Coordinates of C-alpha atoms in Angstrom, one line a residue:
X1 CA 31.8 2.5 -188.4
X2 CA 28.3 0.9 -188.9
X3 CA 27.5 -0.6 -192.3
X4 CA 23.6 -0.5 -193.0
X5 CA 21.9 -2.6 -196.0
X6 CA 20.9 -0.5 -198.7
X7 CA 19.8 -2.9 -201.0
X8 CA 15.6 -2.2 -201.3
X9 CA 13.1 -4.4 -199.7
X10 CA 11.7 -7.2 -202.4
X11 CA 7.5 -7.1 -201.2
X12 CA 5.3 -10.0 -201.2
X13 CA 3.6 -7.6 -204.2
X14 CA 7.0 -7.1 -206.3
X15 CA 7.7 -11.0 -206.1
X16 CA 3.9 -11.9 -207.5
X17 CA 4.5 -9.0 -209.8
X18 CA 7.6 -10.8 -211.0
X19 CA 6.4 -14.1 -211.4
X20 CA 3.4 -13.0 -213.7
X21 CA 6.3 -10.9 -215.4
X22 CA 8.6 -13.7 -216.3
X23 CA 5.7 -16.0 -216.8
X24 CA 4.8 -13.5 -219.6
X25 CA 7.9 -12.9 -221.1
X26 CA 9.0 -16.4 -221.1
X27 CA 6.0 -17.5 -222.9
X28 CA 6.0 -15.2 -225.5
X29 CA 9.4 -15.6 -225.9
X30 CA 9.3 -19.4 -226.5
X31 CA 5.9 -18.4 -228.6
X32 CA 7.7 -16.4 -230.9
X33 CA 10.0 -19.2 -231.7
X34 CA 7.3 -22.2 -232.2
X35 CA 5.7 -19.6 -234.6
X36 CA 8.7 -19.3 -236.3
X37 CA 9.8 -22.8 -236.6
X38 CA 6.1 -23.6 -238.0
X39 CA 5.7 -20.7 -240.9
X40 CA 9.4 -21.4 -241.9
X41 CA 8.2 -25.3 -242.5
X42 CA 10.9 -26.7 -240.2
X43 CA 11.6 -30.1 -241.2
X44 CA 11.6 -32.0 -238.4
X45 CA 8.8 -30.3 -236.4
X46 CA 6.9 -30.7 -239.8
X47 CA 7.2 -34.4 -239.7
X48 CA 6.7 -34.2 -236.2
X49 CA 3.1 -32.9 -236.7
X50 CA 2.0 -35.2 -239.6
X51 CA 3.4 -38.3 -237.8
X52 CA 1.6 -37.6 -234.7
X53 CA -1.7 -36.3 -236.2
X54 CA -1.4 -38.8 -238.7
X55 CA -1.2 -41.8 -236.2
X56 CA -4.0 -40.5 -233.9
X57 CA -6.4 -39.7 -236.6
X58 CA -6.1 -43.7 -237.6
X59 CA -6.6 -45.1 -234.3
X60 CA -9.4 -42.6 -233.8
X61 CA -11.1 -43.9 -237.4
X62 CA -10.8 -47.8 -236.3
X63 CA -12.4 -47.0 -232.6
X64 CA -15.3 -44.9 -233.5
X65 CA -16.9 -45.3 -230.0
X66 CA -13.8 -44.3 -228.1
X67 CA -14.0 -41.0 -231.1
X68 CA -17.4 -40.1 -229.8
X69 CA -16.6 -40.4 -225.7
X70 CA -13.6 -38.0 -226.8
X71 CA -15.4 -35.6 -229.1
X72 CA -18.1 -35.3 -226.3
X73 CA -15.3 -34.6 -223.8
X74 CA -14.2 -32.0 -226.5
X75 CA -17.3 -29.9 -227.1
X76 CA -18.4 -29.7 -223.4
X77 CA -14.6 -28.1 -222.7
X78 CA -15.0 -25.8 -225.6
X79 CA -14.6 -22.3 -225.8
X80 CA -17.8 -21.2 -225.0
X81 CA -18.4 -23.7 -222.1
X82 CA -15.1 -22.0 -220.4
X83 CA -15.7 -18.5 -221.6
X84 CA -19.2 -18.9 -219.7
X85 CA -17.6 -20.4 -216.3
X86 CA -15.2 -17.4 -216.3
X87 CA -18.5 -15.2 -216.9
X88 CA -20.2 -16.5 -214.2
X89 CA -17.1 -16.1 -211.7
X90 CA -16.7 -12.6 -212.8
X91 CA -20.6 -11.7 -212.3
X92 CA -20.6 -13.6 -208.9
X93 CA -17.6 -11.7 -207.7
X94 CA -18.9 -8.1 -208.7
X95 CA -21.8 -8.9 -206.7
X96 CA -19.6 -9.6 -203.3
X97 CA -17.8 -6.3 -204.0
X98 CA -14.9 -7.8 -205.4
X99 CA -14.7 -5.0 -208.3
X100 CA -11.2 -5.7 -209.1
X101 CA -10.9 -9.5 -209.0
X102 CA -14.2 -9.2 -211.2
X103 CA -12.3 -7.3 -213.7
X104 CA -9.3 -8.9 -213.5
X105 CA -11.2 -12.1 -214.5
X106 CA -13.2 -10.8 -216.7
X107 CA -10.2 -9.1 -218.4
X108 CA -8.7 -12.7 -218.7
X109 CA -11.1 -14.1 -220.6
X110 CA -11.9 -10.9 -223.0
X111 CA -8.2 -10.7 -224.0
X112 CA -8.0 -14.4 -224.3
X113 CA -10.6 -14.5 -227.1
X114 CA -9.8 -12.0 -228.6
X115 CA -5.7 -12.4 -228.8
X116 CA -6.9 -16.1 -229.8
X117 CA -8.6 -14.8 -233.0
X118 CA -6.1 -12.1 -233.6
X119 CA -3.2 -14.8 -233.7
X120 CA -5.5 -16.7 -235.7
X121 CA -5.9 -14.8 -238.7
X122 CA -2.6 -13.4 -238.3
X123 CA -1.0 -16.7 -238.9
X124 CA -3.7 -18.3 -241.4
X125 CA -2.8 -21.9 -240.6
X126 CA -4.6 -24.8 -242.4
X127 CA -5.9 -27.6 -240.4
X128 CA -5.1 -31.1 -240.8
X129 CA -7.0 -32.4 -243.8
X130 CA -8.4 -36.0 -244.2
X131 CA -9.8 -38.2 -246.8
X132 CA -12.3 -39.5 -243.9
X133 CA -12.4 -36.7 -241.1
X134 CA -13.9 -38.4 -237.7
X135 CA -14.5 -34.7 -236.9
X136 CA -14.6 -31.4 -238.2
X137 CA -13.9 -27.7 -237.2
X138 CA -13.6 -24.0 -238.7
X139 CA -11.3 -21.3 -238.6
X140 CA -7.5 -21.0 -238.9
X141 CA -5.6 -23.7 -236.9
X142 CA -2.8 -21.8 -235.1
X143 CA -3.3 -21.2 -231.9
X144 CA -6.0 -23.5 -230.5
X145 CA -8.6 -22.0 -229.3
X146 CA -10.1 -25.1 -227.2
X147 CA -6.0 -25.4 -225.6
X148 CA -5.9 -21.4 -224.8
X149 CA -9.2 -21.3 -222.9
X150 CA -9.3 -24.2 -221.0
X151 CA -5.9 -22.9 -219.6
X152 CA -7.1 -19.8 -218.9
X153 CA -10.1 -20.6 -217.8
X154 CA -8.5 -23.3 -215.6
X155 CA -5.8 -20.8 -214.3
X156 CA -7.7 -18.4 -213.1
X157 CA -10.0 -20.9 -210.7
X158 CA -6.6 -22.3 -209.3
X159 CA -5.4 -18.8 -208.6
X160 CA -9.0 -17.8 -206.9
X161 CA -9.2 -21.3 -204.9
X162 CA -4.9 -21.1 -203.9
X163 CA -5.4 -18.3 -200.7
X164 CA -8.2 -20.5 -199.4
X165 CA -7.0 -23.8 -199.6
X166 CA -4.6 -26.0 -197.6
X167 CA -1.5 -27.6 -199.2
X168 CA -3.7 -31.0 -199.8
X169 CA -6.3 -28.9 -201.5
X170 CA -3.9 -26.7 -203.4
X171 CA -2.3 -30.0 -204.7
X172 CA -5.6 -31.7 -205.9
X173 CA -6.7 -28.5 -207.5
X174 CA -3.2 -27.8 -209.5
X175 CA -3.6 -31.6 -210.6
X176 CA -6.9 -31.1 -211.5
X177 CA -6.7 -28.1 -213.7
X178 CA -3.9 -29.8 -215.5
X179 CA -5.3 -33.2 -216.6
X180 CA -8.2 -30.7 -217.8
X181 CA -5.7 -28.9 -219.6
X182 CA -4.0 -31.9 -221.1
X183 CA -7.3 -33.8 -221.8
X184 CA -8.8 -31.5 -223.7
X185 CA -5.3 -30.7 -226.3
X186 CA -4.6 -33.9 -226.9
X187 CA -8.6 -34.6 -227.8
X188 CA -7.9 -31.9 -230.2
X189 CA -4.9 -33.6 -231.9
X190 CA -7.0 -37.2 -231.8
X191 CA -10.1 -35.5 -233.4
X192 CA -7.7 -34.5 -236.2
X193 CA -9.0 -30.8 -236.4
X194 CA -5.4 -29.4 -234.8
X195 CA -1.6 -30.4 -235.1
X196 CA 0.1 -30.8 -231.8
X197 CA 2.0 -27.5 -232.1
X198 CA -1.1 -25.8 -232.2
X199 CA -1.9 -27.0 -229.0
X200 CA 1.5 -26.1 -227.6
X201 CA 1.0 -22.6 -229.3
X202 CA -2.6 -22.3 -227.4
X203 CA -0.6 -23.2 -224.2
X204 CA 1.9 -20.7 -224.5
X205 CA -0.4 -17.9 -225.5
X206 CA -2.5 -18.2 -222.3
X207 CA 0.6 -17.8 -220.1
X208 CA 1.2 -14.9 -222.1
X209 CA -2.6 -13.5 -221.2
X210 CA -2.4 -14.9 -217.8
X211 CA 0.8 -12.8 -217.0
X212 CA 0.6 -9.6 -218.7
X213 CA -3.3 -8.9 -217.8
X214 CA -2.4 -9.6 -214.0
X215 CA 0.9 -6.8 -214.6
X216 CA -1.6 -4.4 -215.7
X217 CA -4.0 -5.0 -213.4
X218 CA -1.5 -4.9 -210.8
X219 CA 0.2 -1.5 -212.2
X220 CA -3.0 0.2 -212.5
X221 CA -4.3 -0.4 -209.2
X222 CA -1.8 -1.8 -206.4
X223 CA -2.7 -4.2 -203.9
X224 CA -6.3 -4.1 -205.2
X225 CA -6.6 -8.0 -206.3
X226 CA -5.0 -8.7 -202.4
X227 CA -7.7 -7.2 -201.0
X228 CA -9.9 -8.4 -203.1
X229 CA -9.1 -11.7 -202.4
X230 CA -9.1 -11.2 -198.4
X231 CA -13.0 -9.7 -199.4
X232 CA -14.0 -12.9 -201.2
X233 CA -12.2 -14.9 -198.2
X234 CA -14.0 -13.1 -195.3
X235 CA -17.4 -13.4 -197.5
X236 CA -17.1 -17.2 -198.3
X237 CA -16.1 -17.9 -194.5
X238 CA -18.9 -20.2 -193.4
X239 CA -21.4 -18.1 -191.2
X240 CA -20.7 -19.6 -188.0
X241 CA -17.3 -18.8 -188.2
X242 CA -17.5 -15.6 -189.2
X243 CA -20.9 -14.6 -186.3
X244 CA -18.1 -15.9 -183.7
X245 CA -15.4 -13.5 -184.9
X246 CA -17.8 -10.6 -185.2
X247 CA -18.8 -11.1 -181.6
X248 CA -15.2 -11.7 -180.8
X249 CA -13.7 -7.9 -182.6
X250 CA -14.6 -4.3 -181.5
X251 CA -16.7 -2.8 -184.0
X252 CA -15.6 -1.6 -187.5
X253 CA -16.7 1.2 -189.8
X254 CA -14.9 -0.3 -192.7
X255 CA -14.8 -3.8 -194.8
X256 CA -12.8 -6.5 -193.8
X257 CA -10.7 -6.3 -197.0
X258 CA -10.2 -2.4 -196.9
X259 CA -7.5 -3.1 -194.1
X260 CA -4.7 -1.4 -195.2
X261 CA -2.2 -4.4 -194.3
X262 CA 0.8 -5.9 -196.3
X263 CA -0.1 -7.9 -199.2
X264 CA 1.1 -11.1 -197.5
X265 CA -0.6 -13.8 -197.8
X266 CA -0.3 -14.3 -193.8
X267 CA -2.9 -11.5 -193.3
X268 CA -5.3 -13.2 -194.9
X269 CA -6.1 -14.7 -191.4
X270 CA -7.9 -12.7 -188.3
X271 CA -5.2 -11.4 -186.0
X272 CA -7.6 -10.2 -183.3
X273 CA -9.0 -13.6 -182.4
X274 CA -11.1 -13.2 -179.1
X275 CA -8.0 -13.7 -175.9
X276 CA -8.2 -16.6 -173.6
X277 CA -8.5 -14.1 -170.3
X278 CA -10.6 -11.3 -171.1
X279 CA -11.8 -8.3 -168.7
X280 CA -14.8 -9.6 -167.5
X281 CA -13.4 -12.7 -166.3
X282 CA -13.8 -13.6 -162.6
X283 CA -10.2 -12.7 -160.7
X284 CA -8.5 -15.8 -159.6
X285 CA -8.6 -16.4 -156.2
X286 CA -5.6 -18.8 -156.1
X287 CA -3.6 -15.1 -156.7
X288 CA -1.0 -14.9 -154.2
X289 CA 0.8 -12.0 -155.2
X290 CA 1.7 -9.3 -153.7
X291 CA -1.7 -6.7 -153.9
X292 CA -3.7 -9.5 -155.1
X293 CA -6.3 -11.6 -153.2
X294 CA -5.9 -13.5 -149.9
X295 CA -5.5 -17.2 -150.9
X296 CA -7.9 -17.7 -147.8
X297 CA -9.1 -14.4 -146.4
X298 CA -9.6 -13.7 -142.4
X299 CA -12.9 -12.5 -141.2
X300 CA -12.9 -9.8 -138.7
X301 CA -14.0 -10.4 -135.2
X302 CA -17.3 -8.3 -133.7
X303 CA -14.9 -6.5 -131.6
X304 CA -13.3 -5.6 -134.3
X305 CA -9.6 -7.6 -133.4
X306 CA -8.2 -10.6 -135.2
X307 CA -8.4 -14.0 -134.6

């Protein structure tokens, strides 16, 4: 008697779709409950907030210089400045036949501004208000907008950047994006213009676009974003390398990325690399075996016997 595993086969494709899944759920579960803490006027996250904002918005008054460096910092990480990068990225990658990608980009930041404002006016949250404001801004204050986009927008360049980079790279990118992240929150807090839980709830509510828009994408249109990526790697190869493979691979009717192989990120590498002994190579004359070459062949005698 033979027992057999029945238990299905987990792809590289069911575990990304997972991640973003969980990373969607658990967001908007933890969402939810900031949300409610802060229209139920939870005391001690209440105090929390004025404490906090309170304290930064004095030190921010008595250091007016340091204000400006971080208002600067601020404005040039705004919304629009990271709804434009994402813009760009999106055009670019429509150009190089990366359709999907394009979209799925494209689909982060379109949902990101506009769940931002939805939320916004949903919840109708005043901002902090000061006798002597060292800044000023519009709108309702929960979520931030400045906290959702620059994680979104920061995000979505770590994910492109991950397939092509080495661990060292992957390491100073993801520390990159999240100073960046961190940076421009807290300036929002110092400013005065946000409390700190709308900052967290900005946070939050990009993991939630981040997450679900990759789900759909991925439902709608399977394995489309791993090709895509394996286009975008195979046109951003530098041109020597990629002249040498050519030469290297038999001809192909068909793009690069429209091999149907697994969604692994191991095929994101050339498997047909040229081979070290190739047909036209000259035989070996050191071949001893058996049908091979003479290791020192015998020339015949004129009257035709051996020597």
């Amino acid at each position: 008697m033979h027992l057999t595993n029945s238990s299905p086969i987990i792809t590289a494709r069911d575990r990304h779709l997972l991640r973003h899944a969980a990373l969607a759920v658990c967001c908007a579960g933890l969402f939810a409950a900031l949300a409610a803490l802060v229209q139920t006027g939870w005391g001690p996250l209440s105090r929390f907030d004025r404490e906090l904002t309170g304290d930064l918005h004095r030190y921010a008054a008595d250091h007016t210089v340091w204000t400006a460096s971080v208002q600067m910092f601020s404005d040039i990480g705004g919304t629009i400045t990271m709804r434009s990068v994402l813009g760009a990225v999106a055009l670019w990658l429509w150009l190089i036949g990366a359709r999907t990608l394009a979209g799925w980009v494209a689909a982060q930041t379109l949902i990101g501004w506009g769940g931002q404002w939805v939320l916004k006016l949903s919840f109708g949250r005043q901002r902090p208000a000061f006798s002597d404001p060292v800044a000023h801004a519009s709108g309702p204050a929960f979520p931030s907008g400045h906290a959702m986009a620059s994680a979104i927008t920061c995000a979505v360049l770590v994910g492109l950047l991950w397939p092509r980079a080495r661990r060292a790279g992957r390491t100073t990118a993801c520390t990159t994006a999240a100073l960046t992240v961190l940076a421009i929150g807290v300036s929002r807090v110092f400013l005065g213009v946000h409390w700190t839980t709308d900052v967290l709830a900005g946070w939050l509510a990009a993991g939630i676009v981040l997450g679900a828009v990759t789900v759909i994408v991925e439902l709608a249109r399977p394995g489309a974003l791993a090709r895509d990526f394996r286009r975008v790697d195979w046109r951003t190869r530098p041109r020597v390398q990629r002249v040498l493979v050519s030469s290297a691979r038999p001809p192909r009717d068909t793009d690069p990325a429209e091999d149907p192989a697994d969604d692994d990120p191991a095929d994101d590498f050339p498997d047909d690399l040229p081979d070290a002994r190739s047909d036209d190579a000259p035989a070996d004359c050191s071949d001893t075996r058996p049908g091979g070459p003479a290791a020192d062949p015998v020339p015949d005698r004129p009257d035709g016997l051996l020597r």
